[in-house]
Coordinates of C-alpha atoms and ligand atoms in Angstrom, one line a residue:
M1 CA -47.0 -55.2 -27.1
S2 CA -43.3 -55.3 -25.9
K3 CA -42.0 -54.5 -22.4
V4 CA -41.9 -51.0 -21.3
V5 CA -38.1 -50.5 -20.2
A6 CA -36.9 -47.8 -17.7
V7 CA -33.6 -46.4 -19.3
I8 CA -32.0 -46.3 -15.7
P9 CA -28.4 -44.4 -15.3
N10 CA -25.8 -46.5 -13.2
N11 CA -25.0 -43.3 -11.1
P12 CA -27.4 -42.9 -8.4
V13 CA -27.4 -39.3 -8.2
L14 CA -28.0 -38.6 -11.6
L15 CA -31.0 -41.4 -10.9
Q16 CA -32.9 -38.9 -8.8
N17 CA -33.1 -36.1 -11.2
T18 CA -33.7 -38.5 -14.3
I19 CA -36.5 -40.6 -14.1
Q20 CA -39.7 -38.9 -13.2
Q21 CA -43.2 -40.3 -12.1
P22 CA -45.9 -39.2 -14.7
N23 CA -48.3 -37.0 -13.4
I24 CA -51.4 -35.6 -14.7
L25 CA -50.3 -32.7 -16.3
M26 CA -47.5 -34.8 -17.7
K27 CA -48.2 -36.0 -21.4
T28 CA -46.8 -39.5 -22.0
H29 CA -45.0 -40.5 -25.4
N30 CA -44.5 -43.9 -26.1
I31 CA -41.5 -45.0 -28.5
A32 CA -40.2 -48.0 -30.0
L33 CA -36.5 -48.4 -28.9
V34 CA -33.9 -50.3 -30.6
T35 CA -31.0 -50.3 -29.0
G36 CA -29.2 -51.7 -31.8
D37 CA -25.7 -53.2 -32.6
G38 CA -21.8 -52.6 -31.8
S39 CA -21.5 -49.7 -29.9
A40 CA -25.2 -48.4 -30.3
P41 CA -26.4 -49.7 -27.1
E42 CA -24.1 -48.1 -25.1
M43 CA -24.9 -44.4 -27.1
M44 CA -28.4 -45.3 -26.8
R45 CA -28.6 -45.5 -23.3
A46 CA -26.8 -41.7 -22.9
A47 CA -29.2 -40.5 -25.5
C48 CA -32.1 -42.2 -24.0
R49 CA -31.2 -40.8 -20.2
V50 CA -30.8 -37.4 -21.9
A51 CA -34.0 -37.4 -24.1
S52 CA -36.1 -38.6 -20.7
K53 CA -35.0 -35.7 -18.6
A54 CA -35.2 -33.0 -21.1
A55 CA -38.5 -34.5 -21.9
N56 CA -39.7 -34.6 -18.2
K57 CA -38.5 -30.8 -18.3
D58 CA -41.0 -30.1 -20.7
G59 CA -44.0 -32.3 -19.4
G60 CA -43.3 -35.3 -21.4
V61 CA -42.8 -38.8 -20.2
L62 CA -40.8 -40.7 -22.5
N63 CA -42.2 -44.9 -22.3
F64 CA -39.4 -46.5 -24.5
H65 CA -40.8 -50.2 -25.5
E66 CA -37.8 -52.4 -26.6
T67 CA -38.4 -53.5 -30.3
P68 CA -35.2 -55.2 -31.2
A69 CA -33.7 -55.4 -34.6
G70 CA -30.1 -56.1 -35.8
W71 CA -27.5 -58.7 -35.6
N72 CA -28.6 -58.8 -31.9
A73 CA -32.1 -59.7 -32.6
Y74 CA -30.8 -62.5 -34.9
F75 CA -29.0 -63.9 -31.9
S76 CA -32.0 -63.7 -29.1
L77 CA -34.8 -64.1 -31.6
G78 CA -33.7 -65.6 -34.9
D79 CA -34.1 -62.5 -37.0
T80 CA -32.7 -59.3 -37.7
L81 CA -36.1 -57.6 -37.9
P82 CA -38.4 -59.7 -35.7
K83 CA -41.9 -59.7 -36.6
S84 CA -43.5 -58.5 -33.6
S85 CA -40.7 -55.5 -33.3
L86 CA -41.9 -53.9 -36.9
E87 CA -45.4 -54.6 -35.6
D88 CA -44.7 -52.6 -32.5
M89 CA -42.7 -49.8 -34.1
I90 CA -45.4 -49.2 -37.3
K91 CA -48.3 -49.2 -34.3
I92 CA -46.6 -46.9 -31.9
G93 CA -45.4 -44.6 -34.7
T94 CA -42.2 -43.0 -33.4
V95 CA -38.7 -45.2 -33.6
F96 CA -35.5 -44.1 -31.6
F97 CA -33.4 -46.5 -33.4
G98 CA -29.9 -47.3 -32.3
G99 CA -28.1 -48.1 -35.4
V100 CA -27.6 -51.8 -36.7
G101 CA -24.7 -53.6 -38.4
D102 CA -21.8 -55.2 -37.6
P103 CA -18.9 -56.3 -40.8
Q104 CA -18.1 -59.1 -38.8
H105 CA -21.2 -60.8 -38.6
D106 CA -21.8 -59.9 -42.4
N107 CA -18.8 -62.1 -43.4
T108 CA -20.0 -64.8 -41.3
I109 CA -23.5 -65.3 -40.7
G110 CA -24.1 -62.7 -43.3
A111 CA -22.5 -64.9 -46.3
E112 CA -25.0 -67.8 -45.2
H113 CA -28.0 -65.6 -45.2
P114 CA -27.3 -62.7 -47.0
E115 CA -31.2 -62.0 -46.6
M116 CA -30.5 -61.2 -42.8
K117 CA -28.1 -58.6 -43.1
P118 CA -29.7 -56.1 -41.0
E119 CA -28.8 -52.5 -42.8
A120 CA -31.5 -54.0 -46.1
R121 CA -33.7 -55.6 -43.9
A122 CA -34.2 -53.6 -40.9
L123 CA -33.7 -50.1 -42.1
L124 CA -34.9 -50.2 -45.4
T125 CA -38.2 -52.6 -44.4
L126 CA -38.9 -49.9 -41.9
R127 CA -38.5 -46.8 -44.5
K128 CA -40.9 -48.7 -46.6
E129 CA -43.4 -50.2 -44.3
M130 CA -43.7 -46.7 -42.4
G131 CA -43.5 -44.5 -45.4
L132 CA -40.6 -42.3 -44.5
L133 CA -40.1 -40.4 -47.5
L134 CA -38.5 -37.4 -45.7
N135 CA -35.0 -37.9 -44.3
F136 CA -33.7 -34.6 -42.5
R137 CA -30.0 -34.2 -41.9
P138 CA -29.2 -30.8 -40.6
M139 CA -25.2 -30.3 -40.7
I140 CA -24.7 -28.0 -37.4
Y141 CA -20.8 -26.7 -37.7
Y142 CA -19.7 -26.2 -34.1
P143 CA -16.3 -24.2 -34.1
E144 CA -15.1 -26.0 -31.2
L145 CA -14.4 -28.4 -33.5
A146 CA -13.0 -26.7 -36.1
S147 CA -9.7 -28.3 -35.8
L148 CA -11.3 -31.4 -37.4
T149 CA -13.0 -29.7 -40.2
N150 CA -11.9 -30.4 -43.6
V151 CA -12.9 -26.6 -44.7
K152 CA -10.3 -24.3 -44.7
P153 CA -10.9 -21.5 -42.0
E154 CA -11.5 -18.6 -44.9
N155 CA -14.0 -21.1 -46.6
I156 CA -16.2 -20.6 -43.1
P157 CA -18.4 -17.8 -43.0
S158 CA -17.3 -14.9 -40.7
D159 CA -20.1 -15.5 -38.5
K160 CA -19.4 -18.8 -38.2
I161 CA -23.1 -20.1 -39.2
I162 CA -23.3 -22.8 -41.8
K163 CA -26.9 -23.4 -42.5
Q164 CA -27.0 -27.1 -44.3
I165 CA -30.3 -28.3 -44.2
W166 CA -30.1 -31.7 -45.9
I167 CA -33.6 -33.3 -46.8
R168 CA -32.6 -36.6 -48.5
F169 CA -35.5 -38.6 -50.7
L170 CA -35.7 -41.6 -48.6
L171 CA -37.9 -43.9 -50.7
E172 CA -37.8 -45.5 -54.1
D173 CA -34.4 -44.8 -56.2
S174 CA -32.0 -47.5 -56.5
Y175 CA -32.7 -49.0 -52.7
F176 CA -36.2 -50.0 -53.8
G177 CA -36.0 -50.5 -57.8
N178 CA -35.2 -54.1 -57.5
Q179 CA -37.7 -55.4 -55.2
D180 CA -40.1 -53.2 -56.0
F181 CA -40.6 -54.0 -59.8
L182 CA -38.6 -57.5 -60.6
N183 CA -40.8 -60.1 -60.9
N184 CA -43.9 -58.1 -59.9
P185 CA -46.6 -59.1 -62.4
D186 CA -48.4 -55.5 -61.4
Y187 CA -45.9 -53.6 -63.6
K188 CA -44.8 -54.0 -67.1
V189 CA -41.3 -53.1 -66.3
A190 CA -41.1 -56.3 -64.3
A191 CA -41.4 -58.1 -67.7
H192 CA -39.3 -55.6 -69.4
A193 CA -36.6 -56.1 -66.8
A194 CA -36.7 -59.4 -67.3
A195 CA -36.7 -59.6 -70.9
I196 CA -33.9 -57.2 -71.1
G197 CA -32.2 -59.7 -68.2
A198 CA -32.7 -62.7 -70.6
C199 CA -31.2 -61.2 -73.6
V200 CA -27.9 -60.0 -71.7
K201 CA -27.6 -63.4 -69.9
S202 CA -27.8 -65.2 -73.3
A203 CA -25.3 -62.6 -74.7
V204 CA -22.6 -62.8 -71.7
R205 CA -22.8 -66.4 -71.3
G206 CA -19.5 -67.4 -70.5
T207 CA -16.9 -65.2 -68.7
E208 CA -18.7 -61.9 -67.7
E209 CA -21.7 -61.7 -65.3
L210 CA -24.1 -58.7 -64.8
V211 CA -25.9 -57.2 -62.1
S212 CA -28.5 -54.0 -62.1
D213 CA -30.1 -52.0 -60.0
I214 CA -33.4 -50.6 -61.0
A215 CA -33.4 -46.6 -59.8
Y216 CA -36.5 -44.8 -60.3
Y217 CA -38.6 -42.2 -59.1
R218 CA -42.5 -41.1 -59.4
K219 CA -44.0 -38.1 -59.9
K220 CA -46.4 -38.1 -57.3
T221 CA -43.7 -39.2 -54.6
I222 CA -41.3 -36.2 -56.2
E223 CA -44.0 -33.6 -56.1
K224 CA -44.7 -34.6 -52.5
Y225 CA -41.4 -34.8 -51.5
I226 CA -40.4 -31.4 -53.3
R227 CA -43.2 -29.5 -51.9
A228 CA -42.4 -30.5 -48.3
A229 CA -38.7 -29.5 -49.1
F230 CA -39.9 -26.0 -50.6
K231 CA -42.4 -25.7 -47.5
H232 CA -39.4 -26.1 -45.0
A233 CA -37.3 -23.4 -47.1
R234 CA -39.9 -21.2 -47.0
E235 CA -40.7 -21.3 -43.3
L236 CA -36.2 -21.0 -42.6
G237 CA -36.1 -18.0 -45.0
L238 CA -33.3 -20.1 -47.0
P239 CA -33.1 -20.9 -50.7
L240 CA -33.9 -24.3 -52.1
I241 CA -30.6 -26.4 -53.8
S242 CA -31.7 -29.0 -55.8
I243 CA -29.5 -31.9 -56.6
D244 CA -29.5 -34.2 -59.5
K245 CA -27.9 -35.3 -62.1
A246 CA -30.2 -34.1 -64.7
N247 CA -27.4 -34.0 -67.5
V248 CA -27.5 -37.8 -68.4
M249 CA -29.9 -39.6 -66.5
A250 CA -33.6 -39.7 -66.9
R251 CA -35.0 -40.0 -63.5
Y252 CA -32.7 -36.7 -62.6
D253 CA -34.1 -35.2 -65.9
Y254 CA -37.6 -35.4 -65.1
W255 CA -37.0 -34.4 -61.3
R256 CA -35.7 -31.3 -62.6
K257 CA -38.5 -30.4 -64.6
I258 CA -40.9 -31.0 -61.8
V259 CA -38.9 -29.2 -58.8
T260 CA -38.3 -26.7 -61.6
R261 CA -42.6 -26.4 -62.0
V262 CA -43.4 -26.6 -58.5
G263 CA -41.1 -24.1 -57.7
A264 CA -43.0 -21.3 -60.6
E265 CA -46.2 -22.7 -59.6
E266 CA -46.2 -22.9 -55.6
F267 CA -43.1 -21.3 -54.8
P268 CA -42.2 -18.1 -56.6
D269 CA -40.7 -17.1 -53.2
V270 CA -38.4 -19.4 -52.8
N271 CA -34.7 -18.9 -54.4
L272 CA -34.0 -22.2 -56.4
T273 CA -31.0 -23.3 -57.5
H274 CA -30.3 -26.6 -59.6
Q275 CA -26.7 -27.8 -58.9
L276 CA -25.4 -31.5 -60.3
V277 CA -24.2 -33.5 -57.7
D278 CA -20.7 -34.0 -58.8
S279 CA -20.1 -30.1 -58.3
A280 CA -22.1 -30.3 -55.4
N281 CA -19.9 -32.4 -53.7
A282 CA -17.0 -30.3 -54.4
L283 CA -19.1 -27.2 -53.0
M284 CA -18.8 -29.2 -49.6
F285 CA -15.6 -27.9 -48.8
T286 CA -16.8 -24.2 -49.3
P287 CA -19.9 -24.6 -47.2
A288 CA -21.1 -21.2 -48.0
K289 CA -21.9 -22.0 -51.2
L290 CA -24.3 -24.7 -50.2
H291 CA -26.2 -22.9 -47.8
G292 CA -29.7 -23.2 -48.0
V293 CA -32.5 -26.4 -47.5
I294 CA -31.0 -28.9 -50.2
A295 CA -32.6 -31.1 -51.7
C296 CA -31.6 -34.7 -53.2
G297 CA -32.5 -38.2 -54.1
N298 CA -32.3 -40.9 -52.1
E299 CA -28.4 -42.4 -53.4
H300 CA -26.8 -39.1 -53.5
G301 CA -28.4 -38.0 -50.2
D302 CA -26.7 -41.1 -48.3
I303 CA -23.1 -40.4 -50.1
L304 CA -23.2 -36.7 -49.9
S305 CA -24.7 -36.2 -46.2
D306 CA -21.9 -38.6 -44.8
G307 CA -19.1 -36.0 -47.0
A308 CA -20.8 -33.0 -45.3
A309 CA -20.8 -34.4 -42.3
A310 CA -17.2 -35.2 -42.3
A311 CA -16.4 -31.9 -44.1
L312 CA -17.9 -29.8 -40.9
G313 CA -16.5 -32.0 -38.3
S314 CA -17.3 -35.3 -37.5
M315 CA -19.7 -38.2 -38.8
G316 CA -20.3 -38.8 -35.1
M317 CA -22.1 -35.4 -34.4
M318 CA -24.6 -36.6 -37.1
C319 CA -28.2 -36.6 -36.4
S320 CA -31.1 -37.5 -38.5
S321 CA -34.9 -38.1 -38.6
A322 CA -37.0 -39.4 -41.3
I323 CA -40.6 -38.8 -41.6
N324 CA -43.9 -39.6 -43.1
P325 CA -45.0 -36.2 -44.2
D326 CA -49.1 -37.7 -44.1
T327 CA -49.1 -39.9 -41.0
G328 CA -46.4 -38.3 -38.9
A329 CA -44.7 -41.7 -38.5
A330 CA -41.1 -41.0 -37.8
M331 CA -38.0 -42.7 -37.0
F332 CA -35.1 -41.0 -35.3
E333 CA -31.4 -42.7 -36.3
S334 CA -28.4 -40.7 -36.4
G335 CA -27.2 -42.1 -39.6
A336 CA -23.8 -42.6 -38.1
G337 CA -22.3 -45.8 -38.2
T338 CA -22.3 -48.3 -35.0
A339 CA -18.5 -48.6 -33.9
P340 CA -18.7 -52.2 -33.8
T341 CA -14.4 -52.4 -33.2
I342 CA -14.8 -50.4 -29.8
A343 CA -18.5 -52.0 -28.9
G344 CA -18.5 -52.3 -24.8
Q345 CA -15.5 -49.9 -24.3
D346 CA -17.5 -47.1 -23.3
K347 CA -15.5 -44.9 -26.2
A348 CA -18.2 -44.6 -28.7
N349 CA -19.1 -41.2 -29.2
P350 CA -22.8 -40.7 -28.4
L351 CA -23.6 -36.9 -29.3
G352 CA -25.0 -37.7 -32.6
R353 CA -27.7 -40.0 -31.2
I354 CA -28.1 -37.5 -28.3
L355 CA -29.0 -34.9 -31.2
T356 CA -30.9 -37.2 -32.9
G357 CA -33.2 -37.5 -29.7
A358 CA -33.5 -33.6 -29.5
M359 CA -34.9 -33.9 -33.2
M360 CA -37.3 -36.6 -31.7
L361 CA -38.2 -34.2 -29.3
R362 CA -39.2 -31.1 -31.2
H363 CA -41.0 -34.1 -33.5
L364 CA -43.4 -34.7 -30.4
G365 CA -43.6 -31.3 -29.8
M366 CA -41.4 -30.8 -26.8
G367 CA -39.3 -27.5 -28.5
N368 CA -37.6 -26.2 -25.3
A369 CA -36.4 -30.3 -24.4
A370 CA -34.8 -30.2 -27.4
D371 CA -33.4 -26.4 -27.5
S372 CA -32.0 -27.6 -24.2
I373 CA -30.3 -30.6 -25.4
E374 CA -28.5 -28.8 -28.4
A375 CA -27.7 -26.2 -25.8
A376 CA -26.2 -28.5 -23.6
V377 CA -24.1 -30.0 -25.8
K378 CA -22.7 -27.0 -27.5
Q379 CA -21.8 -25.9 -23.6
V380 CA -20.1 -29.3 -23.1
L381 CA -17.8 -28.7 -26.2
E382 CA -17.3 -25.1 -25.3
L383 CA -16.0 -26.8 -22.0
G384 CA -13.3 -28.9 -23.8
Y385 CA -15.1 -32.2 -23.4
R386 CA -14.7 -35.0 -26.4
T387 CA -14.8 -38.2 -26.7
I388 CA -11.9 -39.8 -28.2
D389 CA -13.2 -39.5 -31.6
L390 CA -13.1 -36.0 -31.6
A391 CA -10.2 -35.4 -29.7
P392 CA -7.1 -34.2 -31.3
A393 CA -3.9 -35.5 -30.2
N394 CA -1.9 -32.9 -27.6
Q395 CA -4.9 -30.2 -27.9
E396 CA -4.5 -28.0 -25.1
G397 CA -7.6 -27.8 -22.8
I398 CA -9.2 -30.8 -24.3
K399 CA -10.6 -33.7 -21.4
V400 CA -11.4 -37.1 -23.2
V401 CA -14.4 -39.1 -21.7
G402 CA -16.0 -41.9 -22.3
T403 CA -19.6 -42.3 -23.5
E404 CA -21.2 -42.7 -19.8
W405 CA -19.5 -39.6 -18.6
M406 CA -20.3 -37.5 -21.9
G407 CA -23.9 -38.5 -21.1
D408 CA -24.0 -37.5 -17.9
L409 CA -22.3 -34.0 -19.0
I410 CA -25.3 -33.3 -20.8
M411 CA -27.2 -34.4 -18.3
A412 CA -26.0 -32.5 -15.6
R413 CA -26.8 -29.3 -18.0
L414 CA -30.4 -29.5 -18.9
Ligands
IPM1 C1 -27.9 -43.9 -44.5 C2 -27.4 -45.4 -44.1 C3 -28.0 -46.2 -45.0 C4 -28.5 -45.5 -46.1 C5 -28.1 -47.6 -44.7 C6 -27.3 -48.5 -43.3 C7 -28.8 -48.7 -45.6 O1 -25.9 -45.7 -44.5 O2 -29.0 -44.0 -43.3 O3 -27.4 -43.2 -44.5 O4 -27.8 -46.3 -47.1 O5 -29.6 -45.1 -46.4
MG2 MG1 -25.8 -43.5 -45.2

């Protein structure tokens, strides 16, 4: 097992109320920590301090175990997902993931060693090995950030409450088809794909090249996924909006049939609508029409959730969790990028990571801690504090702060 790293703030005043020694009444939670690439370590430093303090106040102690991944791990350990990190993450079962990737290294080392590109190697491997089927991306609309939204004021509900709980299907689809099926003797489709490949190869030899990703869904996995999404909608009293491309694609025609059947048989009380992915994309700008729990495939969810976050404010506010519904294994990763161009400058917005930390605490049973973080974020925005990405030029009452200061502001309000 890797070493335990205490996440200690630089500011000695904050230090006093951050690190609390465990006592017998406090529950210890082990967490695998990936600080990550680019600006991620700075943002994660703030997020870990905030999560630790909120947990302490809710009877919990967080023990972070460093499990390096990303280009930084390649430089120190020779692999963007070192074996020891993967083993520890699986053993610990809860991962707080700062984000990996840096285009500069992708274009240099990655050009020579494409298998080391960390987005695919680290993130996809973890999702698969930990069985992370459900990816929750709740979109929170902050009226304080209204000037950043791409939604016209008349399309924001008068109570200003927008509920878009995206639940992305995080396995299978085009992300995993090739590695699951090509050259895998267990599947007939491998032979089929190889035959098509050989055929195409001979047909296009000469000037053309052809590349393909196999996209697939399994009946049992769709059923498990959609039951979880329906259950969530029922608990929240929200409709379920299922997104697909059933008009032209086989896997989504199948998806829609299963969703319809499971809905009718097991969740007749949940209002179900189907939405084609292209029209769902257009509805992003009239969020009142996309109100509910939104179920969508892996690739659709990747694309649409960035759009939803940007439409309502900023990618920097995105929070995300990925859960295995059978084992409870979970990874908490904001889903936003690593901001490599401003790395080391104390400029990146840590709020998405901080809110993702709140999701982690809720998952670990510390709902009060999670609530207090979310409330603190709202208060800080109300008071006009912004990292530079959220600060429109010349807006009155806006105070621009750095990554660490933003962390301090949240800490002070827990
Ligand atoms: C996300 C990211 C990842 C994805 C990448 C980095 C593999 O964009 O979590 O949305 O495509 O799933
Ligand atoms: Mg994405």
